[in-house]
Coordinates of C-alpha atoms in Angstrom, one line a residue:
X1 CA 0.0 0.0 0.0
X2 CA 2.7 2.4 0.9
X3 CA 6.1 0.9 -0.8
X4 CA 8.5 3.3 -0.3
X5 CA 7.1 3.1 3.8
X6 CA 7.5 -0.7 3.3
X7 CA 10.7 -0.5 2.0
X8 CA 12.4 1.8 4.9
X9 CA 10.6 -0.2 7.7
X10 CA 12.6 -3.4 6.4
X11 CA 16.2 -1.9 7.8
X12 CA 14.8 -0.5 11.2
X13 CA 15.8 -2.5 13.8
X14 CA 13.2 -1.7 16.4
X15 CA 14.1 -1.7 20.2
X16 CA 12.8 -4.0 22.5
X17 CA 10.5 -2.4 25.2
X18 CA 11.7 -1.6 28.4
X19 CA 9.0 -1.3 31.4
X20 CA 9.7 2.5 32.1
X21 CA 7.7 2.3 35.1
X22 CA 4.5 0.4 36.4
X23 CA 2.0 2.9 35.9
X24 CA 2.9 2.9 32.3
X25 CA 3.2 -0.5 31.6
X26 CA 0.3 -1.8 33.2
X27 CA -1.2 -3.0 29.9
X28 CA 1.9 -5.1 29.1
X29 CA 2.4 -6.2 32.7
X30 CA -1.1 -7.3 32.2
X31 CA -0.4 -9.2 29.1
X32 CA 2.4 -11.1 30.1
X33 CA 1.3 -12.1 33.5
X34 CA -2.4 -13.3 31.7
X35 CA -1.4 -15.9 29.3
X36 CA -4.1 -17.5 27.3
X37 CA -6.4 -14.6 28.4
X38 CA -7.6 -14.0 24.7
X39 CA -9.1 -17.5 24.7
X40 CA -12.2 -16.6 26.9
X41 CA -14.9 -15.8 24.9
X42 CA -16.4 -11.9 24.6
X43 CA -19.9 -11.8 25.7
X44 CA -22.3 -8.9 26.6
X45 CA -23.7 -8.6 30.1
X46 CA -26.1 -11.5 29.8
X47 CA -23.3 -14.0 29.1
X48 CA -24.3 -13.9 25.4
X49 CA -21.1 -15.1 22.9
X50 CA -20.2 -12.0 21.1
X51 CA -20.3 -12.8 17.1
X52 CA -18.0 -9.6 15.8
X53 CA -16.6 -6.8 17.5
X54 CA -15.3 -4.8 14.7
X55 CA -18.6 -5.1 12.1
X56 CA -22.4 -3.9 11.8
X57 CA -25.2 -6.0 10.7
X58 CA -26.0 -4.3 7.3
X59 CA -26.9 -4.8 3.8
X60 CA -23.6 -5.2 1.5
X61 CA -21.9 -3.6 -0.1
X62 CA -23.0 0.1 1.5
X63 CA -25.7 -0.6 3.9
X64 CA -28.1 0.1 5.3
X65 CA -28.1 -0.7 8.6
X66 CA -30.1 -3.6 10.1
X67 CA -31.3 -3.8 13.8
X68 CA -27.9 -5.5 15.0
X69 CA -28.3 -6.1 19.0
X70 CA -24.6 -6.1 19.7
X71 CA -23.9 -2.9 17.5
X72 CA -27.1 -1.4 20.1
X73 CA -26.2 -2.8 23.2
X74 CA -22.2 -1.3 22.2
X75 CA -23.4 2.1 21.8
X76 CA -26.4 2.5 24.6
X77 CA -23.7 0.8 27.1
X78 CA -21.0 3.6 26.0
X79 CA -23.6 6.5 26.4
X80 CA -24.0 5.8 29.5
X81 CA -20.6 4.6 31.0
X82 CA -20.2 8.2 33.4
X83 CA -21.8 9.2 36.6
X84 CA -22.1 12.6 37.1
X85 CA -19.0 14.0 38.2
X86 CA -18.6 15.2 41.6
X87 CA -19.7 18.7 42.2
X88 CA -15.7 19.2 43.8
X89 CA -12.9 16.7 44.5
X90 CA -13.5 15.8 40.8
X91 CA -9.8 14.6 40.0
X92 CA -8.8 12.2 42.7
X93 CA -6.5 8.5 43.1
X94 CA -6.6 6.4 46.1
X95 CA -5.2 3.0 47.6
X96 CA -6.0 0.3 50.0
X97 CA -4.5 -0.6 53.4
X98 CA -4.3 -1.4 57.0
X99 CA -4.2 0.5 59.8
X100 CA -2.9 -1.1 63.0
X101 CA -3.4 1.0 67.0
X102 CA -0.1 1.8 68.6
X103 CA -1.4 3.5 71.6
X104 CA -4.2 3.5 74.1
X105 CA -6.8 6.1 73.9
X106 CA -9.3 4.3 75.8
X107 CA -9.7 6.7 78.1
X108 CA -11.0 9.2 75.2
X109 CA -12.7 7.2 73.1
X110 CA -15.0 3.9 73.5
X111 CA -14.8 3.5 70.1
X112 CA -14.1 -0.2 69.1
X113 CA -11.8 0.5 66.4
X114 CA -9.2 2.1 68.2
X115 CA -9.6 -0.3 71.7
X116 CA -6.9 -2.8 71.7
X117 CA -2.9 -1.6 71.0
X118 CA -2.2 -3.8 68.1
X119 CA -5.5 -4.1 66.6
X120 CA -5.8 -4.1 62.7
X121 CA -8.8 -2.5 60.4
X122 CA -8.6 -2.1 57.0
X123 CA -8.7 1.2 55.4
X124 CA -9.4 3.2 51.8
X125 CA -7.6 6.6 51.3
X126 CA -8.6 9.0 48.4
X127 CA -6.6 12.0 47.5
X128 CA -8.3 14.5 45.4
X129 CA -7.6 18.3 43.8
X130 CA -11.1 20.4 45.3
X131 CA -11.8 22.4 42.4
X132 CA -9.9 20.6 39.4
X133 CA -12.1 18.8 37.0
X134 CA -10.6 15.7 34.8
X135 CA -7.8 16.0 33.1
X136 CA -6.5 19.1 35.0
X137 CA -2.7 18.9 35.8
X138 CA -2.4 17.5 39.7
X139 CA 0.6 19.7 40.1
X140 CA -1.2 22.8 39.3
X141 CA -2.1 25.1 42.6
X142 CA -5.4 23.9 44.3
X143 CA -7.2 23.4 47.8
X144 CA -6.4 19.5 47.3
X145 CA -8.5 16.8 49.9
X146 CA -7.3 13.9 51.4
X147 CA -9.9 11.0 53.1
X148 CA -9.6 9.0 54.8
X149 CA -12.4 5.4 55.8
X150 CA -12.0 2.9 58.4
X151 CA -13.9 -0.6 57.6
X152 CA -14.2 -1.6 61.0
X153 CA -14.8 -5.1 61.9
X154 CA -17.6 -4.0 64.7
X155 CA -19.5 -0.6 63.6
X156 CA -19.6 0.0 59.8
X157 CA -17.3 2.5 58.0
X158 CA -15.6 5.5 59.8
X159 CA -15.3 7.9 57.5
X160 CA -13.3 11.4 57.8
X161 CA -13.9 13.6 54.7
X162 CA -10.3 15.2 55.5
X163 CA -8.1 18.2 53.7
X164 CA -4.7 19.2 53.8
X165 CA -4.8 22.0 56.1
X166 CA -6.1 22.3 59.6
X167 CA -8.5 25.1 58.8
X168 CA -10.8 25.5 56.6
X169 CA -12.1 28.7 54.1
X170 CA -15.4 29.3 55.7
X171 CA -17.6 28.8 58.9
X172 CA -20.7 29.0 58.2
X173 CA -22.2 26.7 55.8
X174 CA -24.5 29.2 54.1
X175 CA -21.4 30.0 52.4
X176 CA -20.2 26.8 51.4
X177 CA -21.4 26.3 47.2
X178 CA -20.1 29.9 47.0
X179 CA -16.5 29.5 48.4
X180 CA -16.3 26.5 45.6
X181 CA -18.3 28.3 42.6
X182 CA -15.4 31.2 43.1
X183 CA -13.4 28.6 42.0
X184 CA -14.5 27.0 39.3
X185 CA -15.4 28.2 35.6
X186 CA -16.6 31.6 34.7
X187 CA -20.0 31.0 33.1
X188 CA -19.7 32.9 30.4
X189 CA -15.9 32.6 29.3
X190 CA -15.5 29.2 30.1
X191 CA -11.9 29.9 32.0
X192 CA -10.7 30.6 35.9
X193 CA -11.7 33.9 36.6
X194 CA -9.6 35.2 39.8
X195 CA -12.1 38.3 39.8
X196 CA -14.6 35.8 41.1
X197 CA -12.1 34.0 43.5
X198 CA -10.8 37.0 44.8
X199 CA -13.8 39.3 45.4
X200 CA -15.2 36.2 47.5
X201 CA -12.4 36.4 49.5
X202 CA -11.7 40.1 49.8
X203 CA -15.6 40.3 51.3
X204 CA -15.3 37.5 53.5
X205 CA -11.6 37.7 55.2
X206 CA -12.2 34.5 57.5
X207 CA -10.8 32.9 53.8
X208 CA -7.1 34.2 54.9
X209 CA -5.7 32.1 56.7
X210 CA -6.6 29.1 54.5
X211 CA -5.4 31.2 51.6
X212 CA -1.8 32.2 52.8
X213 CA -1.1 28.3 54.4
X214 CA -2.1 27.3 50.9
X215 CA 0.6 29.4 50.0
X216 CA 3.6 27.7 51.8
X217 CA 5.7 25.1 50.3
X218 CA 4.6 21.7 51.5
X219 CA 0.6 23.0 50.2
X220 CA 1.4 24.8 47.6
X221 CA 3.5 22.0 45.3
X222 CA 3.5 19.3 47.1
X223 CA 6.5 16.7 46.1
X224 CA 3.9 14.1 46.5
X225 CA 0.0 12.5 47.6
X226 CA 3.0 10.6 50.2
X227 CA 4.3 13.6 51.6
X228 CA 0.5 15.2 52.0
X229 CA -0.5 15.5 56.1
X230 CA -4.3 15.1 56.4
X231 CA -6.8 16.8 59.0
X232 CA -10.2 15.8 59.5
X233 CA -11.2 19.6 60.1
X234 CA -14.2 19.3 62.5
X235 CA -14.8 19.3 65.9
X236 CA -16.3 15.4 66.9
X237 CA -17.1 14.4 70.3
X238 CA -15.6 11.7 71.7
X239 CA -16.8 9.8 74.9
X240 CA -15.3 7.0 76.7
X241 CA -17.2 3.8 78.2
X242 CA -17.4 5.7 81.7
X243 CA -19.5 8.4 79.5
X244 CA -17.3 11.2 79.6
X245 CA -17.1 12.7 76.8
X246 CA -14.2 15.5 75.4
X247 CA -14.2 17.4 72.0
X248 CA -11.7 15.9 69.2
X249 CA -10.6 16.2 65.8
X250 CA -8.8 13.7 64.1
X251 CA -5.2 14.5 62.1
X252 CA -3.1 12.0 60.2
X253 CA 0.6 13.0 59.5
X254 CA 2.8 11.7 57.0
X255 CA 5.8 9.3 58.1
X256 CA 8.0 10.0 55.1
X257 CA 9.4 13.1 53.8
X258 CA 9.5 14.6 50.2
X259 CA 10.9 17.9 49.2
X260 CA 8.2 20.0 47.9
X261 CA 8.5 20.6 44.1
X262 CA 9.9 24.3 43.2
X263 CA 6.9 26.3 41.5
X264 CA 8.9 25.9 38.2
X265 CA 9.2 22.0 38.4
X266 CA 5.0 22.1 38.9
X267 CA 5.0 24.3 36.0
X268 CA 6.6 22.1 33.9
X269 CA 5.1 18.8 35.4
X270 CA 1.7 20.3 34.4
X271 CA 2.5 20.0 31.0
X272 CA 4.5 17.2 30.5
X273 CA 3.3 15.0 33.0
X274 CA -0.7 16.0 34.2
X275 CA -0.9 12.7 36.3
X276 CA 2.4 13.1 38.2
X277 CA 0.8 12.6 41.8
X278 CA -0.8 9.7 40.7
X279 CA 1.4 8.1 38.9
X280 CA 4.0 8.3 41.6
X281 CA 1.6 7.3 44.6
X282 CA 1.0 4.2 42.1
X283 CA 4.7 3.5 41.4
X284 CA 5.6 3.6 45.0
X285 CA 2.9 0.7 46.0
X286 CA 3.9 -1.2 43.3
X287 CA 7.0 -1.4 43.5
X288 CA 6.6 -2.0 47.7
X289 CA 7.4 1.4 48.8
X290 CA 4.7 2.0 51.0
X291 CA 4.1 5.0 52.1
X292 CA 2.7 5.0 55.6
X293 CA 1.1 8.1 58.1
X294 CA 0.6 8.4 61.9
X295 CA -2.5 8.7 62.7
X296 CA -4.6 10.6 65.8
X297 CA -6.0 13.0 67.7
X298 CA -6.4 16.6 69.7
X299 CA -8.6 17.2 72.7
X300 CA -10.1 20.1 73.6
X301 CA -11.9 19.4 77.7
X302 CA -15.3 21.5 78.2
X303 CA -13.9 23.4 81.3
X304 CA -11.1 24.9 78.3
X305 CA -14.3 26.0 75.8
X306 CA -14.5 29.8 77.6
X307 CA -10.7 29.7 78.4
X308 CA -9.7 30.0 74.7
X309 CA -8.9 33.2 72.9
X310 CA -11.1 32.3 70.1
X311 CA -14.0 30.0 69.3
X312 CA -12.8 26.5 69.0
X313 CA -15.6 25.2 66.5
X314 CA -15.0 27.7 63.9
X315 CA -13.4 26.1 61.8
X316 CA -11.4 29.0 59.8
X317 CA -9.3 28.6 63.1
X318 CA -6.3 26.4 63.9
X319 CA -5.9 24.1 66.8
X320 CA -2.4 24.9 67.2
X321 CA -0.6 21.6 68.9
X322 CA 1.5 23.8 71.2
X323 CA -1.8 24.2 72.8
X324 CA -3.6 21.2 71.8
X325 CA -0.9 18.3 71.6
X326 CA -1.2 15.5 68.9
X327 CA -2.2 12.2 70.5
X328 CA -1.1 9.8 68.4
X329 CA -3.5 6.5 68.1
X330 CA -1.7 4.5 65.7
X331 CA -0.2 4.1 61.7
X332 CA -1.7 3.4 58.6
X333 CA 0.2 2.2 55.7
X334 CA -0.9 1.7 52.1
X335 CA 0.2 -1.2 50.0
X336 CA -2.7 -2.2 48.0
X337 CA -3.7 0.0 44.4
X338 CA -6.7 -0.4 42.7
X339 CA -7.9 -3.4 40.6
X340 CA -9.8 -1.1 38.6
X341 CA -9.8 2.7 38.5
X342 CA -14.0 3.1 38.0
X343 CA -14.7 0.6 40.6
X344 CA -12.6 1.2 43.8
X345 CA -11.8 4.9 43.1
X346 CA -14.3 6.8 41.3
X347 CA -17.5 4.9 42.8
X348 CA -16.0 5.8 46.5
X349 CA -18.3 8.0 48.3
X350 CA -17.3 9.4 51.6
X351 CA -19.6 10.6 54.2
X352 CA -19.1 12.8 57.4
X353 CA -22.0 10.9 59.1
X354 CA -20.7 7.7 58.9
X355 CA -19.5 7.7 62.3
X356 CA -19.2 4.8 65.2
X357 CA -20.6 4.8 68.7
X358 CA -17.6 7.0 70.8
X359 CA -17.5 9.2 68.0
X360 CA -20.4 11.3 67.9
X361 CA -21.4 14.9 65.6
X362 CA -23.2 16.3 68.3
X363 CA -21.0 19.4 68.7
X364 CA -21.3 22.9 68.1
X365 CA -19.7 22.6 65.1
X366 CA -22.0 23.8 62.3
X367 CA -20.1 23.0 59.0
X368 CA -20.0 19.6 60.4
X369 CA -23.9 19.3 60.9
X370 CA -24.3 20.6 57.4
X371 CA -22.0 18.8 56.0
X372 CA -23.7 15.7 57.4
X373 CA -26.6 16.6 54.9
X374 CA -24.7 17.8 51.9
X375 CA -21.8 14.6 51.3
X376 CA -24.4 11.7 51.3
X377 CA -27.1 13.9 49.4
X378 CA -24.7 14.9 46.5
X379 CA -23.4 11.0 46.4
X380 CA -27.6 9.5 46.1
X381 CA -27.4 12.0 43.7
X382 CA -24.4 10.8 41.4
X383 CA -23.9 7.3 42.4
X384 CA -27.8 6.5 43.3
X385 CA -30.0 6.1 46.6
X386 CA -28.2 2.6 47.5
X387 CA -24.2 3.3 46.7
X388 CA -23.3 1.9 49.8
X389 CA -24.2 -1.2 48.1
X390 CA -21.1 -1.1 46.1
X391 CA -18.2 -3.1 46.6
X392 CA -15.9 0.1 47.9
X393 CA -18.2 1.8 50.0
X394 CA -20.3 -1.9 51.6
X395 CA -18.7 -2.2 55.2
X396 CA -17.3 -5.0 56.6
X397 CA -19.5 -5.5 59.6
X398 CA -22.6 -6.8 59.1
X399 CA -25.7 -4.9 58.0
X400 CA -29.0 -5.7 58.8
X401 CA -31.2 -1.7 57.9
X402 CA -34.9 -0.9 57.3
X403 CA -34.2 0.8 53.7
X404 CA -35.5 -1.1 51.2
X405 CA -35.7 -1.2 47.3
X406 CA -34.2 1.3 44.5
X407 CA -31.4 0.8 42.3
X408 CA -28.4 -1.4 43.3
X409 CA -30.0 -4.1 45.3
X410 CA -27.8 -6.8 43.9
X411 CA -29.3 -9.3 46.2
X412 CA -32.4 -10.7 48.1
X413 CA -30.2 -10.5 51.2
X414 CA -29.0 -6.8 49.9
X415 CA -33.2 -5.9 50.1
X416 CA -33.6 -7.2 53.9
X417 CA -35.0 -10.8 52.7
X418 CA -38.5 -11.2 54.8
X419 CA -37.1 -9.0 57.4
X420 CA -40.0 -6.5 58.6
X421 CA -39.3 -3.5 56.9
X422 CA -40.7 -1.3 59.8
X423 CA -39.6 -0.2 63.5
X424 CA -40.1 -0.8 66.2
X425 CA -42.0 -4.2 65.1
X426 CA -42.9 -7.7 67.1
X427 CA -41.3 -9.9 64.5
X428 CA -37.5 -10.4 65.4
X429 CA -36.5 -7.4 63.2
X430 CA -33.1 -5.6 63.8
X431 CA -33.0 -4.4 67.0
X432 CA -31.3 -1.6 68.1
X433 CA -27.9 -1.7 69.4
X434 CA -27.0 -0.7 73.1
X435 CA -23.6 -0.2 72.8
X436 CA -23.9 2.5 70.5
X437 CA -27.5 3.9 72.5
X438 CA -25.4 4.4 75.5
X439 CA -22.7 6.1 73.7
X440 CA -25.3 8.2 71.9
X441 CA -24.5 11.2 74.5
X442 CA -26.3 14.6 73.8
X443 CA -24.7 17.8 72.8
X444 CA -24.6 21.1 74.5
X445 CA -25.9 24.3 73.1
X446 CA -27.0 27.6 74.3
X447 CA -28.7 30.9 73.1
X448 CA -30.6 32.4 70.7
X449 CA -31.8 31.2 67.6
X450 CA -30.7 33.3 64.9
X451 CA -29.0 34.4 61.6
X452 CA -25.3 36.0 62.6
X453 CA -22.7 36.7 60.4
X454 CA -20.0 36.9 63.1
X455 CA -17.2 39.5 63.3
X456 CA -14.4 37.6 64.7
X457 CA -10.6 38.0 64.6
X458 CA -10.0 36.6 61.2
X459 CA -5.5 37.6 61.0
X460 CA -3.8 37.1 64.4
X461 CA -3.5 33.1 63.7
X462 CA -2.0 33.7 60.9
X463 CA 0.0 36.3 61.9
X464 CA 2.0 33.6 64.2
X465 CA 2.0 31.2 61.5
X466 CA 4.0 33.6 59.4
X467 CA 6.3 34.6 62.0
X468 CA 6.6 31.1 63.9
X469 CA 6.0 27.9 61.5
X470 CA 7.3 29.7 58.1
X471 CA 10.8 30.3 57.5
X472 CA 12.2 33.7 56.2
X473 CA 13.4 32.6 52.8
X474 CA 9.4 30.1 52.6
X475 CA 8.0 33.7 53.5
X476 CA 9.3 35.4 51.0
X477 CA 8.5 33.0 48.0
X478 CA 4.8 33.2 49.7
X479 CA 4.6 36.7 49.5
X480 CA 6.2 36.3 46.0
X481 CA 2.7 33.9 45.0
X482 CA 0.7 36.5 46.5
X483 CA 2.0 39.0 44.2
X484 CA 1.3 36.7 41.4
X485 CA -2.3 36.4 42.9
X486 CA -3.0 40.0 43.1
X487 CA -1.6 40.5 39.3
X488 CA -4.0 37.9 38.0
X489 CA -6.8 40.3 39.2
X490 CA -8.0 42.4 36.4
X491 CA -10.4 44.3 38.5
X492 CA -8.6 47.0 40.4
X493 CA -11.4 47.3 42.5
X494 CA -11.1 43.4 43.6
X495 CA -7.2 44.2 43.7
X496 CA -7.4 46.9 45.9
X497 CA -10.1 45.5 48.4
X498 CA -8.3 42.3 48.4
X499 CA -4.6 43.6 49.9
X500 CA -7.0 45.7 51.5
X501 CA -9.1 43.4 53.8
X502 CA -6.7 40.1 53.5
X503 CA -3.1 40.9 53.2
X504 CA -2.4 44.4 54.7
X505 CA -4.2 43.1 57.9
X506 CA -0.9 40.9 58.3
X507 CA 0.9 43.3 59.1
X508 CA 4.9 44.6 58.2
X509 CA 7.1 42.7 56.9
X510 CA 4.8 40.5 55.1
X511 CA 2.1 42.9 53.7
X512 CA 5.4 45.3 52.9
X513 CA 7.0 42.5 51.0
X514 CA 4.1 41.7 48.7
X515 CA 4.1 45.6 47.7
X516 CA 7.8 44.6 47.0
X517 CA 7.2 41.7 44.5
X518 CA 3.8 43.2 43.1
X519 CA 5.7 46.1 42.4
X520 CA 8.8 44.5 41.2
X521 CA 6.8 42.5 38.8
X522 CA 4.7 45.4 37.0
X523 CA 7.4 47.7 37.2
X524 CA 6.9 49.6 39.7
X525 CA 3.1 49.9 40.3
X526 CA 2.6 48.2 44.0
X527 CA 1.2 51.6 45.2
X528 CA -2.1 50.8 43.6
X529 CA -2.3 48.4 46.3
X530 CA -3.1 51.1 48.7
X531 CA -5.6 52.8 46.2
X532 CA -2.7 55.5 45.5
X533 CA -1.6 56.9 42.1

């Protein structure tokens, strides 16, 4: 067909492959490992033998078409191949492990999981980029979420719906589509629009201290998902078997330690390698280098609650551990990757509510009570009313519930048998469990009911962050991305309001080196900043 092609391709003398890497190569790997694989025979999903895979049932030569059911089953089973994406945490990668308690927190928690030193559970990690959708570059600058679920042998799934920092962007959740459609696409232009990011955040100033951690090295180019520290965010209450009962949150830190990459290296990973954080968490597992984290916990007693210099379950503020120590419960390590992507890793659906008796959401923390709504809403949504019936989010211990039909009831024994499907009932249905009643303790609240949008002391944690946890060299570079940040904004009012209410707050020398760098970098203009000419 093509001689002079033909002819040339006789004399080249191709390579042999090389496995570059396992990521790559999993295709190959696959072959090899699956000899006489192509000898099973292709079928559709009723087990029918498939007769072509390449040709349409038509009229020859030119058609037309004839009512071919494996040409129709093909294209109505590709249409409809994707759930909905997630509304955020789009991009994500996760593996499979074992966690394993290393220290007794008995006296803080009842919770089974975590009773016995030496005690294994299995457990799923996913890491995700927030506001990425598929196909963005993992290296380029996001929020970036890290969870974290417990299959425990006694209670069902434990589930922490973590981050990367210890605070998050908002406290209220009235607030919480807004703080994530700032981040996504304009509407109309299709593109990231910092106007809409940073007006958000130059009207509500509790955003700053997220902001400027997201800044430092370690957040803002990771070296790897290995390297990434996880923190559950809220405020849980834990209570012991004698019933007393202490605020928590839950923090997992990472045992091994890779250099952040340099803003140019994520530059150029972004375009020459988009998957680079999860093709290296994959490599690692693969090739037995598993990465492992320390898992555990802060307290906060109730006598401390009115002690504290700011409001504890506000979550825009840090539980620094010189004044709330890390407890550590025990490790987790991860040496198991997916068997296949769709399954295990896009079907996962965390939720903030699934929670085991000695762990309770019954604090004054109101992100967390909303959030208990919003995760397992938006996953009936994309995944359907039952997902918990699928394989990576079914627990361990056994379930015996009142729901009944909908999609994804695989089994008679996954729709209750000829259990009573109502409670309380005389017929030996489900019963409920006393362990977890007496662990159900109540909450304490106080006060009006009432809409406030708080004024609250949104800079003087960050303030020590800067001057205590960054070095002087990190500080500058941070106040170098700033500078970046507030050049991106093409609406000098948004510019203006932003240094305004976010960054000059912080005070000399870092609102003073941002004017250096902004100024530096459009020659000379950083006096804008301060709405001079």
């Amino acid at each position: 067909m093509f001689p002079h092609l033909l002819t040339a391709a006789a004399g080249i003398a191709f390579l042999a492959y090389k496995q570059q890497d396992p990521s790559s190569a999993q295709l190959p790997t696959w072959g090899a490992t699956h000899p006489g694989g192509n000898l099973r025979r292709a079928t559709n999903g009723a087990g029918n033998p498939l007769p072509s895979g390449t040709s349409s049932l038509a009229v020859q030569p030119a058609g037309p078409l004839l009512m071919d059911p494996v040409l129709i089953n093909k294209l109505a089973s590709f249409n409809r191949e994707r759930t909905p994406e997630r509304v955020v945490h789009t991009v994500g990668q996760g593996a499979f492990g074992t966690f394993v308690v290393t220290n007794d927190v008995t006296g803080f928690t009842a919770a089974r999981v975590f009773n016995q030193v030496g005690k294994e559970t299995p457990v799923f990690v996913r890491f995700s980029n927030v506001n990425g959708k598929a196909g963005v570059a993992e290296t380029a600058h996001d929020q970036r979420g890290f969870a974290l679920r417990f299959y425990t042998k006694e209670d069902g799934n434990l589930d922490f719906a973590g981050v990367i920092t210890d605070v998050f962007h908002i406290s209220d959740p009235m607030l919480f589509p807004d703080v994530n459609r700032v981040s996504l696409l304009n509407p109309v232009t299709n593109q990231k629009d910092p106007n809409m990011a940073f007006d958000f955040q130059s009207l509500r100033p509790e955003t700053t201290q997220r902001y400027i951690k997201l800044l430092s090295d370690n957040f803002f180019a990771p070296g790897s998902m290995r390297s990434m520290d996880g923190f559950s965010v809220n405020i849980f209450l834990c209570t012991n078997s004698a019933g007393v009962s202490v605020y928590c949150k839950f923090n997992w830190k990472a045992l091994q330690k890779i250099a952040p990459l340099t803003d140019e290296a994520a530059i150029s990973l972004a375009g020459t390698e988009p998957g680079y954080y999860t093709k290296d968490l994959y490599n690692a597992i693969d090739s037995g280098n598993y990465p492992r984290w320390s898992f555990g916990m802060q307290i906060l007693t109730f006598d401390r609650v009115n002690t504290l210099s700011f409001n504890p379950f506000d979550i825009t503020k840090s539980w620094r551990e010189d004044e709330f120590p890390f407890i550590p419960i025990g490790e987790f390590i991860l040496n198991r990757n997916q068997a296949n992507f769709y399954a295990e890793i896009e079907q996962a659906a965390f939720d903030p509510a699934n929670l085991v008796p000695g762990i309770s959401p019954n604090t004054p923390d109101i992100m967390l009570a909303a959030r208990l709504f919003s995760y397992k809403d938006s996953q009936r949504y994309r995944l359907g009313p039952n997902f918990e019936e699928i394989q990576v989010n079914r627990p361990i211990s056994p379930v015996a519930k009142y729901e009944r039909d909908g999609p994804i009831r695989t089994s008679a024994a996954s729709n209750g048998l000829g259990d009573p499907i109502y409670y309380p009932n005389s017929f030996n249905g489900p019963g409920i469990d006393e362990f977890a009643a007496r662990l159900d303790v109540p909450g304490f609240a106080n006060g009006p009911i009432s809409r406030q949008d708080r004024v609250v002391d949104n800079f003087s944690q960050v303030i020590r962050y800067l001057q205590t946890e960054v070095s002087p060299a990190e500080r500058e570079r941070m106040a170098g991305r700033v500078a970046k940040d507030l050049i991106s904004i093409q609406d000098q009012g948004v510019r203006e309001r932003f240094f305004k209410n976010c960054i000059y707050p912080l005070g000399t020398p870092f609102s003073d080196m941002v004017v250096y760098y902004y100024g530096t970098l459009t020659n000379g203009a950083g006096r804008d900043l301060l709405g001079q000419t």
